[in-house]
C-alpha positions as a printed Julia matrix, in Angstrom:
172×3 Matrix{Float64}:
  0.0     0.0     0.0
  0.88    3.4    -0.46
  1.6     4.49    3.34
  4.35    1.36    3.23
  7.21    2.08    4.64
 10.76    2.77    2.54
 13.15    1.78    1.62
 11.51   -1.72    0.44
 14.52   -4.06   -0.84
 13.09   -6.39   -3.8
 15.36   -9.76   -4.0
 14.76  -11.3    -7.41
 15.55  -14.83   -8.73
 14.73  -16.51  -11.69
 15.29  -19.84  -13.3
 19.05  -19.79  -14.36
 19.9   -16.76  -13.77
 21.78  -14.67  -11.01
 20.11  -13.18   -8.0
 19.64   -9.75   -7.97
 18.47   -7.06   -4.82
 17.27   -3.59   -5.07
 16.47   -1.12   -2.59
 14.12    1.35   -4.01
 10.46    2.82   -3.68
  7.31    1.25   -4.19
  7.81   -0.12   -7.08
 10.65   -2.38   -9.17
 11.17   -3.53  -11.97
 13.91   -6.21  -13.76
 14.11   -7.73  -16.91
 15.41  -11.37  -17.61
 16.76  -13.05  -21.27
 17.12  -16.3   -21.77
 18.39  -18.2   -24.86
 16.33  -21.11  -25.16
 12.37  -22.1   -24.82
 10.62  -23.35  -22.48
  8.74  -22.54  -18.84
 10.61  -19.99  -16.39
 10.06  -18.91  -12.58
 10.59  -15.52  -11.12
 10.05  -14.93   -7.92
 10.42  -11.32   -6.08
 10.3   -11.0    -2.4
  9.37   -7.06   -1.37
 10.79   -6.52    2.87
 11.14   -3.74    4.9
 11.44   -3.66    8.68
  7.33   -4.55    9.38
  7.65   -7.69    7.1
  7.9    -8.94    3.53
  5.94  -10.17    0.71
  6.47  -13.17   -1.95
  5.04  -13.19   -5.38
  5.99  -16.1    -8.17
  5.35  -15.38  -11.98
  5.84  -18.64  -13.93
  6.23  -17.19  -17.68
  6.91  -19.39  -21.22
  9.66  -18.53  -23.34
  9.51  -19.44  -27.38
 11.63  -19.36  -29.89
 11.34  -16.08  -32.29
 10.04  -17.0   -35.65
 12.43  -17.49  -38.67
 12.51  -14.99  -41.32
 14.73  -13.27  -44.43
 16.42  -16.84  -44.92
 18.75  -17.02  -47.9
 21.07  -19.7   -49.37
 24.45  -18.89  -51.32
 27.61  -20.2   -51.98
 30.71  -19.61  -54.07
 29.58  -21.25  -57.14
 30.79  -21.12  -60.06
 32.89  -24.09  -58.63
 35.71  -26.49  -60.96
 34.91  -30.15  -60.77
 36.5   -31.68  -57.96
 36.61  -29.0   -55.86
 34.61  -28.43  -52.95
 31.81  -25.36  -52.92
 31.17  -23.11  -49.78
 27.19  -22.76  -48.97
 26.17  -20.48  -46.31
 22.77  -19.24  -44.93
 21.21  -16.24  -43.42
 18.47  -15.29  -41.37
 17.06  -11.39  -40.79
 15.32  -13.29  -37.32
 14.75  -16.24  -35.21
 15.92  -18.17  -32.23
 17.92  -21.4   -32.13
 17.88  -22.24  -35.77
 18.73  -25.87  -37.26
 19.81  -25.98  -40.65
 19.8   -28.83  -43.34
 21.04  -28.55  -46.87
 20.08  -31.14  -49.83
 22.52  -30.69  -52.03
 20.53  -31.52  -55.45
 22.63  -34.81  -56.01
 21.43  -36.96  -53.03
 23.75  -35.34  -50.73
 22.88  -33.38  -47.58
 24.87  -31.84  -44.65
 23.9   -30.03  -41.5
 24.63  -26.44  -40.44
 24.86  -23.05  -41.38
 28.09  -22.9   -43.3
 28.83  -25.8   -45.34
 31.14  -27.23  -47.57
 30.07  -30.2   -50.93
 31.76  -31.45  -53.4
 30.19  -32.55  -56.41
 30.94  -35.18  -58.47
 29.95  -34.38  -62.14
 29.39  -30.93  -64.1
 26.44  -30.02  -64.36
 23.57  -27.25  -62.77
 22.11  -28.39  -58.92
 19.89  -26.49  -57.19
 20.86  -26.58  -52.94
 18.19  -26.1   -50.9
 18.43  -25.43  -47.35
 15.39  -25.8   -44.4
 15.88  -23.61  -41.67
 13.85  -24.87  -38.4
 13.05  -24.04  -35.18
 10.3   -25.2   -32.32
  7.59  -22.37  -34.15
  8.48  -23.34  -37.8
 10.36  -23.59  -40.72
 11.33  -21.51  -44.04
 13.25  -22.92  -47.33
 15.69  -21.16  -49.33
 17.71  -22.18  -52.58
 20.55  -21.16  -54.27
 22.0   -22.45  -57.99
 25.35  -24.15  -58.42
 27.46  -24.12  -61.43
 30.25  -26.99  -61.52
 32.3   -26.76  -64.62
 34.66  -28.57  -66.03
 38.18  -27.2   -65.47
 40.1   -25.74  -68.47
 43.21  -27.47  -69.9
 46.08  -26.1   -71.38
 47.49  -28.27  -73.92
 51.27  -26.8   -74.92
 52.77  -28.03  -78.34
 56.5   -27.68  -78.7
 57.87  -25.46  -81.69
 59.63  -26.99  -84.74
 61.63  -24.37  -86.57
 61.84  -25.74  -90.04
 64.41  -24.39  -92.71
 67.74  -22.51  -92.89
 67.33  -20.29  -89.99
 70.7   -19.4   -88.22
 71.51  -20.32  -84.63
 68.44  -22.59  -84.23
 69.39  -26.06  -84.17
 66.42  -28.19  -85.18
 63.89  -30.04  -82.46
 63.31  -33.87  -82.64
 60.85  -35.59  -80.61
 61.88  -39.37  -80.15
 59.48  -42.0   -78.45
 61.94  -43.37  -76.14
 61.91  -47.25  -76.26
């Protein structure tokens, strides 16, 4: 009530976190974060020197919905070579990923590494999920063959002075 007496110390605890005590007026308030669903308690005890009070607040925590996902990687990528996928998110709370590669491969996480095993076009898709849902995202992947240089060795052919002339011999 208003005609309480003050200074009224407030001695908070929640679940998993620190205690903390303030001395203030008739009112107090605290805020709590945690980083993973599910039910919390906080309980506040109000004293001063005629007595205290206990109240208990049991609250549920959810994850924050995913959204703005997006899949890329470092394509265009030479055969044989591995390609670098990662993903994005604008929001949510403790996010799984899963990739599908396009070729009957899949790997787990947000930053990823594949490589393919034939040239060609894939499509990667990648589900992000959490306990409130799930969004898709996909990105295209380019694995091309990789170039070869083929050197051929110079013949001089006639009269030309100071060039002595180059044989090739299949050694037996």
């Amino acid at each position: 009530p208003i005609t309480t007496t003050l200074p009224i110390e407030y001695s908070w605890q929640a679940s998993g976190q620190d205690a903390v005590t303030h001395t203030g007026g008739l009112s107090n308030t605290l805020a709590y974060t945690w980083d993973s669903p599910g039910t919390q308690l906080i309980t506040v005890t109000a004293a001063n020197f005629g007595g205290s009070v206990v109240a208990t607040h049991t609250i549920a925590i959810s994850d924050a919905p995913i959204s703005g996902l997006n899949a890329s990687s470092d394509s265009p990528t030479t055969l044989g070579a591995a390609t670098t996928f990662t993903a994005t998110v604008e929001a949510g709370t403790n996010i799984s990923y899963t990739w599908d590669f396009g070729d009957d491969f899949s790997a787990c996480g947000v930053v990823v590494t594949h490589t393919y095993a034939a040239a060609g076009v894939y499509t990667a898709t990648v589900t992000a999920s959490n306990s409130v849902g799930s969004e898709q995202a996909s990105t295209l992947v380019q694995v091309v063959i990789p170039e070869t240089k083929v050197y051929l060795p110079v013949i001089p052919q006639g009269d030309t002075p100071g060039v002595e002339e180059v044989f090739w011999r299949r050694q037996e």
